mmCIF file of C-alpha atoms and ligand atoms in Angstrom:
data_model
loop_
_atom_site.group_PDB
_atom_site.id
_atom_site.type_symbol
_atom_site.label_atom_id
_atom_site.label_comp_id
_atom_site.label_asym_id
_atom_site.label_seq_id
_atom_site.Cartn_x
_atom_site.Cartn_y
_atom_site.Cartn_z
ATOM 1 C CA MET A 1 -8.612 98.603 -64.630
ATOM 2 C CA PRO A 2 -8.413 100.403 -68.149
ATOM 3 C CA ALA A 3 -5.872 98.595 -70.664
ATOM 4 C CA PRO A 4 -2.571 100.074 -70.890
ATOM 5 C CA ALA A 5 -1.610 102.345 -73.492
ATOM 6 C CA LEU A 6 0.952 99.596 -74.662
ATOM 7 C CA SER A 7 1.480 96.134 -73.429
ATOM 8 C CA ILE A 8 4.192 93.749 -75.061
ATOM 9 C CA SER A 9 4.216 90.372 -74.023
ATOM 10 C CA HIS A 10 7.476 88.035 -74.841
ATOM 11 C CA LEU A 11 7.926 89.762 -77.958
ATOM 12 C CA ARG A 12 10.444 87.965 -80.106
ATOM 13 C CA LYS A 13 11.629 89.329 -83.642
ATOM 14 C CA VAL A 14 13.752 87.012 -85.694
ATOM 15 C CA TYR A 15 14.769 88.729 -89.056
ATOM 16 C CA ALA A 16 14.922 86.541 -92.345
ATOM 17 C CA ARG A 17 18.614 86.066 -92.272
ATOM 18 C CA GLY A 18 18.478 84.688 -88.696
ATOM 19 C CA THR A 19 19.474 87.811 -86.920
ATOM 20 C CA VAL A 20 17.605 87.602 -83.441
ATOM 21 C CA ALA A 21 16.786 91.564 -82.888
ATOM 22 C CA VAL A 22 14.497 91.050 -80.244
ATOM 23 C CA GLU A 23 14.990 88.028 -77.829
ATOM 24 C CA ASP A 24 12.172 88.211 -75.587
ATOM 25 C CA ILE A 25 10.822 91.714 -74.500
ATOM 26 C CA SER A 26 7.921 92.458 -72.064
ATOM 27 C CA LEU A 27 6.909 95.942 -71.103
ATOM 28 C CA THR A 28 3.723 97.830 -69.804
ATOM 29 C CA VAL A 29 3.328 101.470 -70.419
ATOM 30 C CA PRO A 30 0.289 102.976 -68.663
ATOM 31 C CA GLU A 31 -1.816 105.647 -70.102
ATOM 32 C CA GLY A 32 -0.260 109.085 -69.736
ATOM 33 C CA GLU A 33 3.416 107.957 -68.698
ATOM 34 C CA PHE A 34 6.417 109.173 -70.472
ATOM 35 C CA PHE A 35 8.316 106.117 -70.933
ATOM 36 C CA ALA A 36 12.169 106.025 -71.923
ATOM 37 C CA PHE A 37 13.087 102.878 -73.737
ATOM 38 C CA LEU A 38 16.859 102.844 -73.631
ATOM 39 C CA GLY A 39 19.700 100.546 -74.795
ATOM 40 C CA PRO A 40 22.930 100.855 -77.047
ATOM 41 C CA ASN A 41 22.769 100.755 -80.774
ATOM 42 C CA GLY A 42 21.511 97.254 -82.006
ATOM 43 C CA ALA A 43 19.769 96.353 -78.640
ATOM 44 C CA GLY A 44 16.132 95.916 -80.656
ATOM 45 C CA LYS A 45 14.654 99.137 -79.899
ATOM 46 C CA SER A 46 13.637 100.106 -83.232
ATOM 47 C CA THR A 47 12.725 96.552 -84.256
ATOM 48 C CA THR A 48 10.415 96.673 -81.047
ATOM 49 C CA ILE A 49 8.998 100.022 -82.428
ATOM 50 C CA HIS A 50 8.511 98.299 -86.034
ATOM 51 C CA CYS A 51 6.477 95.402 -84.402
ATOM 52 C CA ILE A 52 4.232 97.889 -82.568
ATOM 53 C CA THR A 53 3.593 99.934 -85.381
ATOM 54 C CA GLY A 54 3.123 97.145 -88.033
ATOM 55 C CA ILE A 55 6.401 97.897 -90.250
ATOM 56 C CA ALA A 56 7.850 94.459 -88.793
ATOM 57 C CA GLU A 57 6.051 91.364 -88.042
ATOM 58 C CA PRO A 58 6.626 89.715 -84.656
ATOM 59 C CA THR A 59 7.979 86.128 -84.979
ATOM 60 C CA ALA A 60 6.329 85.556 -81.331
ATOM 61 C CA GLY A 61 4.707 87.351 -78.714
ATOM 62 C CA LYS A 62 1.643 89.671 -78.359
ATOM 63 C CA ILE A 63 1.509 93.638 -78.620
ATOM 64 C CA GLU A 64 -1.780 95.282 -77.593
ATOM 65 C CA ILE A 65 -2.444 99.272 -77.673
ATOM 66 C CA PHE A 66 -5.072 100.232 -75.359
ATOM 67 C CA GLY A 67 -6.238 96.571 -75.420
ATOM 68 C CA ILE A 68 -6.286 96.137 -79.184
ATOM 69 C CA ASP A 69 -4.074 93.520 -80.690
ATOM 70 C CA ALA A 70 -1.521 95.438 -82.848
ATOM 71 C CA VAL A 71 -1.312 92.519 -85.527
ATOM 72 C CA LYS A 72 -4.575 90.929 -85.671
ATOM 73 C CA ASP A 73 -6.328 94.252 -85.427
ATOM 74 C CA TYR A 74 -3.667 96.277 -86.943
ATOM 75 C CA ARG A 75 -5.688 99.129 -88.522
ATOM 76 C CA GLU A 76 -7.576 99.661 -85.522
ATOM 77 C CA ALA A 77 -4.521 99.854 -83.253
ATOM 78 C CA ARG A 78 -2.341 101.833 -85.792
ATOM 79 C CA ARG A 79 -4.663 104.538 -85.683
ATOM 80 C CA LEU A 80 -4.310 105.191 -81.813
ATOM 81 C CA VAL A 81 -0.221 105.643 -82.592
ATOM 82 C CA GLY A 82 1.489 108.437 -83.733
ATOM 83 C CA LEU A 83 5.161 107.414 -84.950
ATOM 84 C CA CYS A 84 8.219 109.775 -85.270
ATOM 85 C CA PRO A 85 10.689 107.088 -86.703
ATOM 86 C CA GLN A 86 14.272 107.231 -86.632
ATOM 87 C CA GLU A 87 14.944 107.715 -90.279
ATOM 88 C CA PHE A 88 13.238 110.608 -92.382
ATOM 89 C CA ASN A 89 10.746 108.509 -94.462
ATOM 90 C CA VAL A 90 9.777 111.372 -96.366
ATOM 91 C CA ASP A 91 9.469 112.717 -99.865
ATOM 92 C CA PRO A 92 12.353 115.164 -99.567
ATOM 93 C CA PHE A 93 10.684 117.565 -102.416
ATOM 94 C CA ALA A 94 7.300 117.457 -100.577
ATOM 95 C CA THR A 95 6.274 120.564 -98.330
ATOM 96 C CA PRO A 96 5.554 120.165 -94.580
ATOM 97 C CA ARG A 97 2.096 120.931 -95.234
ATOM 98 C CA GLN A 98 2.029 118.145 -97.787
ATOM 99 C CA ILE A 99 3.583 115.744 -95.558
ATOM 100 C CA VAL A 100 1.276 116.330 -92.618
ATOM 101 C CA ASP A 101 -1.709 116.429 -94.732
ATOM 102 C CA TRP A 102 -0.723 113.119 -96.685
ATOM 103 C CA MET A 103 -0.730 111.137 -93.361
ATOM 104 C CA GLY A 104 -4.097 112.451 -92.377
ATOM 105 C CA GLY A 105 -4.995 110.985 -95.810
ATOM 106 C CA TYR A 106 -3.608 107.650 -94.950
ATOM 107 C CA PHE A 107 -5.831 107.694 -91.797
ATOM 108 C CA GLY A 108 -8.666 108.359 -93.418
ATOM 109 C CA MET A 109 -9.422 111.798 -92.405
ATOM 110 C CA ALA A 110 -11.761 113.961 -94.480
ATOM 111 C CA ALA A 111 -10.079 116.959 -96.378
ATOM 112 C CA LYS A 112 -11.682 119.748 -93.987
ATOM 113 C CA ALA A 113 -10.262 117.903 -90.764
ATOM 114 C CA ARG A 114 -7.118 117.523 -92.252
ATOM 115 C CA LYS A 115 -6.519 121.107 -93.042
ATOM 116 C CA GLU A 116 -7.789 122.319 -89.826
ATOM 117 C CA ARG A 117 -5.497 120.010 -87.768
ATOM 118 C CA THR A 118 -2.434 120.894 -90.365
ATOM 119 C CA ASP A 119 -3.059 124.562 -89.573
ATOM 120 C CA MET A 120 -3.091 124.084 -85.839
ATOM 121 C CA LEU A 121 0.209 122.013 -86.120
ATOM 122 C CA MET A 122 2.102 124.412 -88.232
ATOM 123 C CA GLU A 123 1.519 126.942 -85.787
ATOM 124 C CA ARG A 124 2.224 124.917 -82.727
ATOM 125 C CA PHE A 125 5.478 123.810 -83.887
ATOM 126 C CA GLU A 126 6.391 127.252 -85.323
ATOM 127 C CA LEU A 127 6.361 125.755 -89.060
ATOM 128 C CA ILE A 128 4.452 128.619 -90.336
ATOM 129 C CA LEU A 129 7.379 130.420 -92.087
ATOM 130 C CA HIS A 130 8.594 126.907 -93.619
ATOM 131 C CA GLN A 131 5.243 125.383 -94.338
ATOM 132 C CA LYS A 132 5.780 125.800 -98.132
ATOM 133 C CA LYS A 133 9.434 125.049 -98.399
ATOM 134 C CA GLN A 134 10.594 121.686 -99.592
ATOM 135 C CA PHE A 135 11.731 119.251 -96.980
ATOM 136 C CA ARG A 136 15.127 119.076 -97.951
ATOM 137 C CA GLU A 137 15.667 122.639 -97.769
ATOM 138 C CA LEU A 138 15.098 122.633 -93.943
ATOM 139 C CA SER A 139 17.405 122.277 -91.180
ATOM 140 C CA GLY A 140 17.786 118.900 -89.078
ATOM 141 C CA GLY A 141 15.632 120.555 -86.145
ATOM 142 C CA LEU A 142 12.944 121.685 -88.534
ATOM 143 C CA LYS A 143 12.859 118.535 -90.081
ATOM 144 C CA ARG A 144 12.122 116.598 -86.704
ATOM 145 C CA ARG A 145 9.324 119.168 -86.088
ATOM 146 C CA VAL A 146 7.705 118.286 -89.244
ATOM 147 C CA VAL A 147 7.896 114.547 -88.455
ATOM 148 C CA LEU A 148 6.291 115.224 -84.964
ATOM 149 C CA ALA A 149 3.875 117.360 -86.591
ATOM 150 C CA ARG A 150 3.156 114.298 -88.980
ATOM 151 C CA ALA A 151 2.923 112.145 -86.284
ATOM 152 C CA LEU A 152 0.206 113.693 -84.473
ATOM 153 C CA ILE A 153 -2.229 114.741 -87.573
ATOM 154 C CA HIS A 154 -4.919 112.035 -86.615
ATOM 155 C CA ASP A 155 -4.719 112.905 -82.638
ATOM 156 C CA PRO A 156 -3.189 109.674 -81.526
ATOM 157 C CA LYS A 157 -3.215 108.817 -77.820
ATOM 158 C CA LEU A 158 0.223 106.999 -77.912
ATOM 159 C CA ILE A 159 3.285 108.873 -79.388
ATOM 160 C CA ILE A 160 6.253 106.858 -80.136
ATOM 161 C CA LEU A 161 9.441 108.521 -80.837
ATOM 162 C CA ASP A 162 12.572 106.814 -81.966
ATOM 163 C CA GLU A 163 15.508 109.012 -81.424
ATOM 164 C CA PRO A 164 13.913 112.209 -82.018
ATOM 165 C CA THR A 165 16.735 114.457 -81.263
ATOM 166 C CA ALA A 166 19.662 112.839 -82.678
ATOM 167 C CA GLY A 167 21.699 115.261 -84.774
ATOM 168 C CA VAL A 168 19.566 118.302 -83.552
ATOM 169 C CA ASP A 169 21.607 121.123 -82.067
ATOM 170 C CA VAL A 170 21.431 121.931 -78.480
ATOM 171 C CA GLU A 171 18.937 124.730 -78.826
ATOM 172 C CA LEU A 172 16.436 123.267 -81.109
ATOM 173 C CA ARG A 173 16.581 120.109 -78.694
ATOM 174 C CA ARG A 174 15.314 122.185 -76.077
ATOM 175 C CA VAL A 175 12.634 123.345 -78.259
ATOM 176 C CA LEU A 176 11.781 119.737 -79.029
ATOM 177 C CA TRP A 177 12.044 118.873 -75.151
ATOM 178 C CA ARG A 178 9.277 121.797 -74.430
ATOM 179 C CA TYR A 179 6.817 120.122 -77.257
ATOM 180 C CA LEU A 180 7.276 116.783 -75.922
ATOM 181 C CA ALA A 181 6.420 117.926 -72.207
ATOM 182 C CA GLU A 182 3.528 119.831 -73.437
ATOM 183 C CA ILE A 183 2.342 116.743 -75.611
ATOM 184 C CA ASN A 184 2.712 114.832 -72.305
ATOM 185 C CA LYS A 185 0.778 117.328 -70.193
ATOM 186 C CA ASP A 186 -2.132 117.241 -72.779
ATOM 187 C CA GLY A 187 -2.470 113.362 -71.457
ATOM 188 C CA LYS A 188 -0.491 111.864 -74.549
ATOM 189 C CA THR A 189 1.481 108.911 -73.413
ATOM 190 C CA ILE A 190 4.877 108.936 -74.844
ATOM 191 C CA LEU A 191 7.642 106.123 -75.540
ATOM 192 C CA LEU A 192 10.963 107.684 -76.358
ATOM 193 C CA THR A 193 14.241 106.303 -77.362
ATOM 194 C CA SER A 194 17.352 108.382 -76.856
ATOM 195 C CA HIS A 195 20.914 108.160 -76.346
ATOM 196 C CA TYR A 196 20.827 111.494 -74.483
ATOM 197 C CA LEU A 197 20.366 110.631 -70.698
ATOM 198 C CA GLU A 198 19.983 114.199 -69.717
ATOM 199 C CA GLU A 199 17.045 114.197 -72.111
ATOM 200 C CA VAL A 200 15.813 111.274 -70.559
ATOM 201 C CA GLU A 201 16.276 112.546 -66.916
ATOM 202 C CA ARG A 202 14.347 115.857 -67.797
ATOM 203 C CA LEU A 203 11.331 114.352 -69.812
ATOM 204 C CA CYS A 204 10.699 110.691 -68.709
ATOM 205 C CA ARG A 205 9.204 109.072 -65.577
ATOM 206 C CA GLN A 206 9.725 105.284 -66.237
ATOM 207 C CA ILE A 207 12.524 103.695 -67.844
ATOM 208 C CA ALA A 208 13.405 100.418 -69.292
ATOM 209 C CA ILE A 209 16.850 99.522 -70.554
ATOM 210 C CA VAL A 210 17.309 96.783 -73.294
ATOM 211 C CA ASN A 211 20.248 95.001 -74.037
ATOM 212 C CA LYS A 212 20.469 92.242 -76.803
ATOM 213 C CA GLY A 213 16.791 92.054 -77.193
ATOM 214 C CA LEU A 214 16.002 91.767 -73.568
ATOM 215 C CA VAL A 215 14.900 94.158 -70.929
ATOM 216 C CA VAL A 216 17.945 94.113 -68.479
ATOM 217 C CA ARG A 217 16.708 96.752 -65.885
ATOM 218 C CA GLU A 218 13.238 98.495 -65.401
ATOM 219 C CA GLY A 219 12.186 101.264 -62.949
ATOM 220 C CA THR A 220 11.480 104.911 -62.424
ATOM 221 C CA LYS A 221 13.746 107.603 -63.290
ATOM 222 C CA ASP A 222 13.785 108.941 -59.691
ATOM 223 C CA GLU A 223 15.349 105.511 -58.572
ATOM 224 C CA MET A 224 17.828 105.255 -61.026
ATOM 225 C CA VAL A 225 18.956 108.889 -60.837
ATOM 226 C CA GLY A 226 19.383 108.385 -57.026
ATOM 227 C CA GLU A 227 21.408 105.750 -57.297
ATOM 228 C CA PRO A 228 25.327 106.571 -56.870
ATOM 229 C CA GLY A 229 26.529 107.431 -60.301
ATOM 230 C CA GLY A 230 22.995 108.368 -61.393
ATOM 231 C CA LEU A 231 21.231 107.406 -64.491
ATOM 232 C CA GLU A 232 24.661 106.941 -66.397
ATOM 233 C CA GLN A 233 25.987 104.344 -63.985
ATOM 234 C CA ALA A 234 22.736 102.778 -64.003
ATOM 235 C CA TYR A 235 22.774 102.562 -67.871
ATOM 236 C CA LEU A 236 26.485 101.374 -68.013
ATOM 237 C CA VAL A 237 25.972 98.552 -65.515
ATOM 238 C CA ALA A 238 22.711 97.404 -66.932
ATOM 239 C CA THR A 239 24.275 97.162 -70.428
ATOM 240 C CA GLY A 240 27.473 95.526 -69.218
ATOM 241 C CA ALA A 241 29.416 98.376 -71.135
ATOM 242 C CA GLN A 242 32.681 99.918 -70.390
ATOM 243 C CA ALA A 243 32.954 98.204 -66.905
ATOM 244 C CA ASP A 244 36.401 99.467 -66.058
ATOM 245 C CA HIS A 245 35.335 103.099 -66.538
ATOM 246 C CA VAL A 246 32.608 102.402 -64.249
ATOM 247 C CA ALA A 247 34.925 100.934 -61.725
ATOM 248 C CA ALA A 248 37.444 103.637 -62.004
ATOM 249 C CA GLU A 249 34.896 106.485 -60.974
HETATM 250 P P1 ADP B 301 18.258 99.666 -81.982
HETATM 251 O O1 ADP B 301 17.063 100.361 -82.862
HETATM 252 O O2 ADP B 301 18.264 99.264 -80.655
HETATM 253 O O3 ADP B 301 19.727 100.162 -82.569
HETATM 254 P P2 ADP B 301 17.627 97.611 -84.122
HETATM 255 O O4 ADP B 301 16.237 96.956 -83.569
HETATM 256 O O5 ADP B 301 17.640 98.494 -85.103
HETATM 257 O O6 ADP B 301 18.289 98.405 -82.923
HETATM 258 O O7 ADP B 301 18.555 96.488 -84.378
HETATM 259 C C1 ADP B 301 18.564 95.106 -83.712
HETATM 260 C C2 ADP B 301 19.574 94.112 -84.502
HETATM 261 O O8 ADP B 301 18.643 93.807 -85.593
HETATM 262 C C3 ADP B 301 20.649 94.530 -85.242
HETATM 263 O O9 ADP B 301 21.535 93.788 -85.014
HETATM 264 C C4 ADP B 301 20.500 95.151 -86.254
HETATM 265 O O10 ADP B 301 21.195 95.072 -87.532
HETATM 266 C C5 ADP B 301 19.155 94.255 -86.779
HETATM 267 N N1 ADP B 301 18.322 94.526 -87.872
HETATM 268 C C6 ADP B 301 17.358 95.794 -87.702
HETATM 269 N N2 ADP B 301 16.524 95.885 -88.899
HETATM 270 C C7 ADP B 301 16.904 94.691 -89.413
HETATM 271 C C8 ADP B 301 16.293 94.312 -90.877
HETATM 272 N N3 ADP B 301 15.333 95.072 -91.590
HETATM 273 N N4 ADP B 301 16.897 93.100 -91.254
HETATM 274 C C9 ADP B 301 17.727 92.664 -90.923
HETATM 275 N N5 ADP B 301 18.371 92.834 -89.805
HETATM 276 C C10 ADP B 301 17.945 93.980 -89.147
HETATM 277 MG MG1 MG B 302 17.129 102.216 -83.573
#
């Protein structure tokens, strides 16, 4: 059996001031999967992603990326992951080309390989017209595309997207969906967090719902969509939200 793209076992993260952001999360994402990681604000999604990508250090538990320990063998594991963080952590004065190229440098790619790959990504995400503008001048949807291109510069096998379509208008969201579906079709494994259940329904095949640092429901998209009330009801019930609204339907 090949190692899964991502395996999280009893992850726990307590921040310095005692906030238990992740209580106990275990997840397995097989290679090639399009996996939704859902939950209300504060559930611990971004913290889990930060632990996977070395931004935060787990308090306990084990994370493996294609069988490689994400903490002990951080550099080797990190190279396999492309991350689109929830917040834009870029130099607002840099251009899309620079932003993408610098990430290639971070992963130790040679200049020629970076240039070829950056050219391809600018083309693929329709950024050619904008590649020499400053990041701060771009619309929200274009910024998301730049960050997506940056996540792919080193040709990672696992792509993690933390609310990639938050604040993006309907039309550009559809463009992003197309890109994400294509990336998955190319064989890349995707882990997506989102508050847009329509997006999850369209794109994802497997779903884990977290609440208060615990996985409260896991299953296939088809199974949850097929229940009375569909994915929205499954989500609301799992997270214990708005019980009266659910009951009234
Ligand atoms: P989500 O991404 O699901 O909205 P987060 O992982 O961002 O959830 O947050 C989980 C909990 O951890 C929240 O209570 C949040 O306030 C807290 N938290 C997140 N980041 C930090 C941090 N760097 N330091 C302290 N507490 C944090
Ligand atoms: Mg978050």
